[in-house]
Amino acid sequence: MTISPSITSPERRPFRLVGQLPWLFAVLVVGYAMFVGGYAATVVSFALIYAVFVTGLNLFMGFAAQVSFGQNAFAAIGGYLSAVLTATYGWSPLPAMALGIAAAVLAAAIVGYPALRLKGHYLAMGTLAIGLITYEITVEWQSVTQGYMGISGIPPFGIGPYEITSDRGQLILLSLVVAVSLFAAARIRRSRFGRALSAVAGSEEAAVALGIDVARYKLAAFLLSAGFAALAGSLFVHFVGFVSPEVFGLHMVIVTFTMLYVGGIGTVAGPLVGALIVSLLPETFRAFKDYQDLAYGAALILLLIYAPRGLASLFSPRGRS
């Protein structure tokens, strides 16, 4: 008589429980914000929008080990298209968001095919240029984007006459969107597509030897990442009700990279944990007043020194939370 390998041995249970701690942390933070409401709910809502963006960035950078500094361009396309269609032409948010995501994925396909032929630093510089060009378009195309003045009067989330205007209602909606996004990321990582991305991340030459079409898989990861970025951009403009070029500038690139590396690049829980930690740290150090930025920077440096693979990887023996 043999013991089924599906039966969990008592020795492995503590490791599995420890691996759930990042998820428990996220649930507690979101639950507290939902209970308190007000400013806390607003801060956590912004963190959840960033979590959607970073989840997409993680597909391209964490799963496929490629570098992109231009994902803010696709967030801008999704956000601005959703803002223009709803605020200027009276569209409902849902079809406007869907068209914004489709436009961002199409743009990613157009620029990604030639850009992804680059590697390493050249790919990073090429994608950075995509973000800078998009930023300049949002500034200069004033007849559509209103330039630095931005677009105001963007309606909140809703279907038809029903709009979600309360902070708790929006927090619940964003929590559901993040849950679906992370579930999709987990399924992708375990799928044949995810295993192919892991092979590409390990060695592109070895992946080619295994018969994997590296260019096609890299482009597919890039398109998925652009779709998540556009979704986050659309969520942002409907949550805030306003959009301007600074929203999707270089600051967004820096913040989202910090979230990805602090949370845990290549992990499923990392984008959510990183987005919550990086969003909450400034609020935690607000009592230090003049030393707030110093304390915030020092905390980030300590996190990256003592958890170089991210906080989520600390709670898994395999670093794959």
Coordinates of C-alpha atoms in Angstrom, one line a residue:
M1 CA 0.0 0.0 0.0
T2 CA 1.4 3.4 -1.0
I3 CA 0.6 6.8 0.3
S4 CA -1.0 9.2 -2.3
P5 CA 1.4 12.1 -3.1
S6 CA -1.6 14.5 -3.0
I7 CA -1.9 14.1 0.8
T8 CA -0.2 17.0 2.5
S9 CA 2.4 15.9 5.0
P10 CA 2.3 17.5 8.4
E11 CA 5.8 18.9 7.9
R12 CA 4.7 20.9 4.8
R13 CA 1.6 22.5 6.5
P14 CA 3.5 25.2 8.4
F15 CA 5.2 26.3 5.1
R16 CA 1.9 26.5 3.4
L17 CA 0.4 28.5 6.2
V18 CA 3.4 30.9 6.2
G19 CA 2.9 31.3 2.5
Q20 CA -0.6 32.6 3.1
L21 CA 0.7 35.5 5.2
P22 CA 1.0 38.0 2.3
W23 CA -2.6 37.3 1.4
L24 CA -3.7 37.7 5.0
F25 CA -1.8 41.0 5.2
A26 CA -3.6 42.3 2.1
V27 CA -7.0 41.1 3.4
L28 CA -6.5 42.8 6.7
V29 CA -5.4 46.2 5.1
V30 CA -8.3 46.2 2.7
G31 CA -10.8 45.1 5.4
Y32 CA -9.6 47.8 7.8
A33 CA -10.0 50.5 5.0
M34 CA -13.4 49.2 4.2
F35 CA -14.4 49.3 7.9
V36 CA -13.0 52.8 8.5
G37 CA -13.9 54.3 5.1
G38 CA -13.0 58.0 4.3
Y39 CA -9.3 58.8 3.7
A40 CA -8.1 55.3 4.5
A41 CA -10.4 53.9 1.8
T42 CA -9.1 56.4 -0.7
V43 CA -5.5 55.6 0.0
V44 CA -6.1 51.8 -0.3
S45 CA -8.2 52.3 -3.4
F46 CA -5.2 54.1 -5.1
A47 CA -3.0 51.2 -4.0
L48 CA -5.4 48.7 -5.6
I49 CA -5.4 50.5 -8.9
Y50 CA -1.6 50.4 -8.8
A51 CA -1.8 46.7 -8.0
V52 CA -3.6 46.1 -11.3
F53 CA -0.9 48.0 -13.2
V54 CA 1.9 46.2 -11.4
T55 CA 0.3 42.8 -12.0
G56 CA 0.6 43.4 -15.7
L57 CA 4.1 44.7 -15.4
N58 CA 5.0 41.5 -13.4
L59 CA 3.8 39.3 -16.3
F60 CA 6.3 41.0 -18.6
M61 CA 9.2 41.6 -16.2
G62 CA 8.7 38.9 -13.6
F63 CA 7.4 36.0 -15.6
A64 CA 9.3 36.7 -18.9
A65 CA 12.3 38.6 -17.4
Q66 CA 12.0 41.4 -19.9
V67 CA 12.4 45.1 -19.1
S68 CA 9.9 47.8 -20.0
F69 CA 9.9 51.5 -18.8
G70 CA 7.1 52.4 -21.2
Q71 CA 4.0 50.7 -19.6
N72 CA 2.8 54.1 -18.5
A73 CA 2.1 54.8 -22.2
F74 CA -0.6 52.2 -22.3
A75 CA -2.1 53.4 -19.0
A76 CA -2.3 56.8 -20.6
I77 CA -4.0 55.5 -23.7
G78 CA -6.6 53.6 -21.7
G79 CA -7.1 56.5 -19.3
Y80 CA -7.3 59.3 -21.8
L81 CA -9.5 57.4 -24.2
S82 CA -11.9 56.5 -21.4
A83 CA -11.9 60.1 -20.2
V84 CA -12.5 61.6 -23.6
L85 CA -15.3 59.2 -24.6
T86 CA -17.2 59.6 -21.3
A87 CA -16.6 63.3 -20.4
T88 CA -16.7 64.7 -24.0
Y89 CA -19.0 62.4 -25.9
G90 CA -21.2 61.0 -23.1
W91 CA -20.3 57.3 -23.3
S92 CA -20.9 55.0 -20.4
P93 CA -17.7 54.0 -18.5
L94 CA -17.8 50.3 -19.4
P95 CA -17.7 50.5 -23.2
A96 CA -15.2 53.4 -22.9
M97 CA -12.9 51.4 -20.7
A98 CA -13.2 48.4 -23.1
L99 CA -12.3 50.5 -26.1
G100 CA -9.4 52.1 -24.2
I101 CA -8.0 48.7 -23.4
A102 CA -8.4 47.5 -27.0
A103 CA -6.7 50.6 -28.3
A104 CA -3.8 50.2 -25.8
V105 CA -3.3 46.5 -26.8
L106 CA -3.4 47.5 -30.5
A107 CA -0.8 50.2 -29.9
A108 CA 1.3 47.7 -28.0
A109 CA 1.1 45.3 -30.9
I110 CA 2.3 48.0 -33.3
V111 CA 5.2 49.2 -31.3
G112 CA 6.0 45.9 -29.6
Y113 CA 6.8 43.9 -32.7
P114 CA 9.8 46.0 -33.7
A115 CA 10.7 47.1 -30.1
L116 CA 10.9 43.5 -28.7
R117 CA 13.7 42.7 -31.2
L118 CA 15.9 44.7 -28.8
K119 CA 17.4 43.1 -25.7
G120 CA 18.6 44.2 -22.3
H121 CA 19.4 47.9 -22.0
Y122 CA 18.4 48.6 -25.6
L123 CA 14.9 47.3 -24.9
A124 CA 14.7 49.4 -21.7
M125 CA 15.7 52.5 -23.6
G126 CA 13.3 51.8 -26.5
T127 CA 10.3 51.3 -24.1
L128 CA 11.3 54.4 -22.2
A129 CA 11.0 56.3 -25.5
I130 CA 7.5 55.0 -26.0
G131 CA 6.4 56.4 -22.6
L132 CA 8.1 59.8 -23.3
I133 CA 6.5 60.1 -26.8
T134 CA 3.0 59.3 -25.3
Y135 CA 3.5 61.9 -22.6
E136 CA 4.4 64.5 -25.2
I137 CA 1.3 63.6 -27.2
T138 CA -0.9 64.1 -24.2
V139 CA 0.7 67.5 -23.6
E140 CA 0.6 68.8 -27.2
W141 CA -2.7 67.4 -28.5
Q142 CA -4.6 70.1 -26.6
S143 CA -7.8 69.9 -28.8
V144 CA -8.4 66.4 -27.4
T145 CA -6.5 66.1 -24.1
Q146 CA -6.7 69.8 -23.0
G147 CA -2.9 69.7 -22.4
Y148 CA -1.7 70.5 -18.9
M149 CA -5.2 71.7 -18.0
G150 CA -6.4 68.1 -18.1
I151 CA -9.9 66.7 -18.5
S152 CA -12.3 67.0 -15.6
G153 CA -15.9 65.9 -15.1
I154 CA -15.2 62.2 -15.8
P155 CA -18.1 60.2 -14.4
P156 CA -17.5 57.5 -11.8
F157 CA -17.9 53.7 -12.3
G158 CA -21.3 52.5 -13.1
I159 CA -23.7 50.8 -15.5
G160 CA -26.3 52.9 -17.1
P161 CA -27.9 55.2 -14.6
Y162 CA -26.4 53.4 -11.6
E163 CA -23.1 54.9 -10.5
I164 CA -20.8 53.8 -7.6
T165 CA -20.0 57.1 -5.8
S166 CA -19.3 56.0 -2.2
D167 CA -15.7 55.3 -1.1
R168 CA -16.6 51.9 0.2
G169 CA -18.5 50.9 -2.9
Q170 CA -15.5 51.9 -5.1
L171 CA -13.2 50.0 -2.8
I172 CA -15.3 46.9 -3.1
L173 CA -15.3 47.2 -6.9
L174 CA -11.5 47.7 -7.0
S175 CA -11.0 44.7 -4.7
L176 CA -12.9 42.5 -7.0
V177 CA -10.9 43.8 -10.1
V178 CA -7.7 43.1 -8.2
A179 CA -8.8 39.6 -7.2
V180 CA -9.7 38.7 -10.8
S181 CA -6.4 40.2 -12.0
L182 CA -4.3 38.2 -9.5
F183 CA -6.3 35.0 -10.2
A184 CA -5.6 35.4 -13.9
A185 CA -1.9 36.0 -13.2
A186 CA -1.8 32.8 -11.1
R187 CA -3.5 30.8 -13.8
I188 CA -1.2 32.2 -16.5
R189 CA 1.9 31.2 -14.4
R190 CA 0.7 27.6 -14.1
S191 CA -0.4 27.3 -17.7
R192 CA 1.6 26.1 -20.7
F193 CA 2.0 29.8 -21.7
G194 CA 3.4 30.6 -18.2
R195 CA 5.9 27.8 -18.4
A196 CA 7.0 29.0 -21.8
L197 CA 7.6 32.4 -20.3
S198 CA 9.6 30.9 -17.5
A199 CA 11.8 29.1 -20.1
V200 CA 12.3 32.4 -21.9
A201 CA 13.2 34.1 -18.6
G202 CA 15.8 31.4 -17.9
S203 CA 17.5 31.4 -21.3
E204 CA 16.2 32.6 -24.6
E205 CA 18.7 30.4 -26.5
A206 CA 17.6 27.3 -24.5
A207 CA 14.0 28.2 -25.1
V208 CA 14.6 28.3 -28.8
A209 CA 16.3 24.9 -28.6
L210 CA 13.1 23.5 -26.9
G211 CA 11.0 24.7 -29.9
I212 CA 9.5 27.8 -28.1
D213 CA 8.8 30.7 -30.4
V214 CA 10.5 33.3 -28.1
A215 CA 9.4 36.4 -30.1
R216 CA 5.8 35.4 -30.1
Y217 CA 5.7 34.7 -26.4
K218 CA 7.5 37.9 -25.5
L219 CA 5.0 39.9 -27.7
A220 CA 2.0 38.1 -26.1
A221 CA 3.3 38.9 -22.6
F222 CA 3.8 42.5 -23.7
L223 CA 0.2 42.7 -25.0
L224 CA -1.2 41.3 -21.7
S225 CA 0.9 43.7 -19.7
A226 CA -0.4 46.6 -21.9
G227 CA -4.0 45.5 -21.3
F228 CA -3.5 45.5 -17.5
A229 CA -1.9 48.9 -17.7
A230 CA -4.8 50.3 -19.8
L231 CA -7.3 48.9 -17.3
A232 CA -5.5 50.6 -14.4
G233 CA -5.4 53.9 -16.3
S234 CA -9.1 53.7 -17.0
L235 CA -9.9 52.8 -13.4
F236 CA -7.8 55.8 -12.2
V237 CA -9.6 58.4 -14.3
H238 CA -13.0 57.1 -13.3
F239 CA -12.0 56.9 -9.6
V240 CA -10.5 60.4 -9.5
G241 CA -12.8 62.1 -12.0
F242 CA -9.8 64.0 -13.6
V243 CA -6.8 63.3 -15.7
S244 CA -3.7 65.3 -16.8
P245 CA -0.4 64.3 -18.4
E246 CA 1.5 64.2 -15.0
V247 CA -0.6 61.3 -13.9
F248 CA 1.1 59.0 -16.4
G249 CA 4.6 60.5 -16.3
L250 CA 7.9 59.2 -15.1
H251 CA 6.8 59.3 -11.5
M252 CA 4.4 56.5 -12.3
V253 CA 7.2 54.4 -13.8
I254 CA 9.4 54.9 -10.7
V255 CA 6.6 54.2 -8.2
T256 CA 5.4 51.0 -10.0
F257 CA 9.0 49.6 -10.3
T258 CA 9.4 50.2 -6.6
M259 CA 6.1 48.4 -5.9
L260 CA 7.1 45.4 -8.0
Y261 CA 10.6 45.0 -6.4
V262 CA 9.4 45.6 -2.9
G263 CA 6.5 43.3 -3.2
G264 CA 8.3 40.5 -5.0
I265 CA 9.0 40.3 -8.7
G266 CA 7.9 37.0 -10.3
T267 CA 5.5 36.2 -7.5
V268 CA 1.7 36.4 -7.7
A269 CA 1.1 38.2 -4.4
G270 CA 4.0 40.5 -4.9
P271 CA 2.3 43.3 -6.9
L272 CA -0.5 43.6 -4.4
V273 CA 1.8 43.5 -1.3
G274 CA 4.2 46.0 -2.9
A275 CA 1.4 48.4 -4.0
L276 CA -0.1 48.4 -0.5
I277 CA 3.3 48.8 1.3
V278 CA 4.6 51.6 -1.0
S279 CA 1.3 53.4 -0.8
L280 CA 1.0 53.1 3.0
L281 CA 4.6 54.0 3.9
P282 CA 4.2 57.8 3.3
E283 CA 1.1 57.7 5.5
T284 CA 3.0 55.8 8.2
F285 CA 5.8 58.4 8.3
R286 CA 3.5 61.4 8.0
A287 CA 4.0 62.0 11.8
F288 CA 7.7 62.7 11.1
K289 CA 6.8 65.8 9.1
D290 CA 10.1 67.2 7.8
Y291 CA 11.8 63.8 7.9
Q292 CA 9.0 62.0 6.1
D293 CA 10.8 61.6 2.7
L294 CA 14.0 60.6 4.4
A295 CA 12.3 58.0 6.5
Y296 CA 10.3 56.7 3.5
G297 CA 13.5 56.4 1.4
A298 CA 15.4 54.7 4.2
A299 CA 12.6 52.2 4.7
L300 CA 12.6 51.3 1.0
I301 CA 16.4 50.8 1.0
L302 CA 16.2 48.5 4.0
L303 CA 13.5 46.5 2.4
L304 CA 15.4 46.1 -0.8
I305 CA 18.6 45.2 1.1
Y306 CA 17.1 42.6 3.4
A307 CA 14.5 41.3 1.0
P308 CA 16.1 41.6 -2.4
R309 CA 13.5 39.2 -4.0
G310 CA 10.6 41.1 -2.4
L311 CA 8.5 40.7 0.7
A312 CA 6.2 38.1 -0.8
S313 CA 9.1 35.7 -1.5
L314 CA 10.1 35.8 2.2
F315 CA 7.0 33.7 3.1
S316 CA 7.5 30.9 0.6
P317 CA 10.3 28.3 0.7
R318 CA 10.4 28.5 -3.1
G319 CA 10.0 32.3 -3.4
R320 CA 6.8 31.8 -5.4
S321 CA 4.0 33.3 -3.2

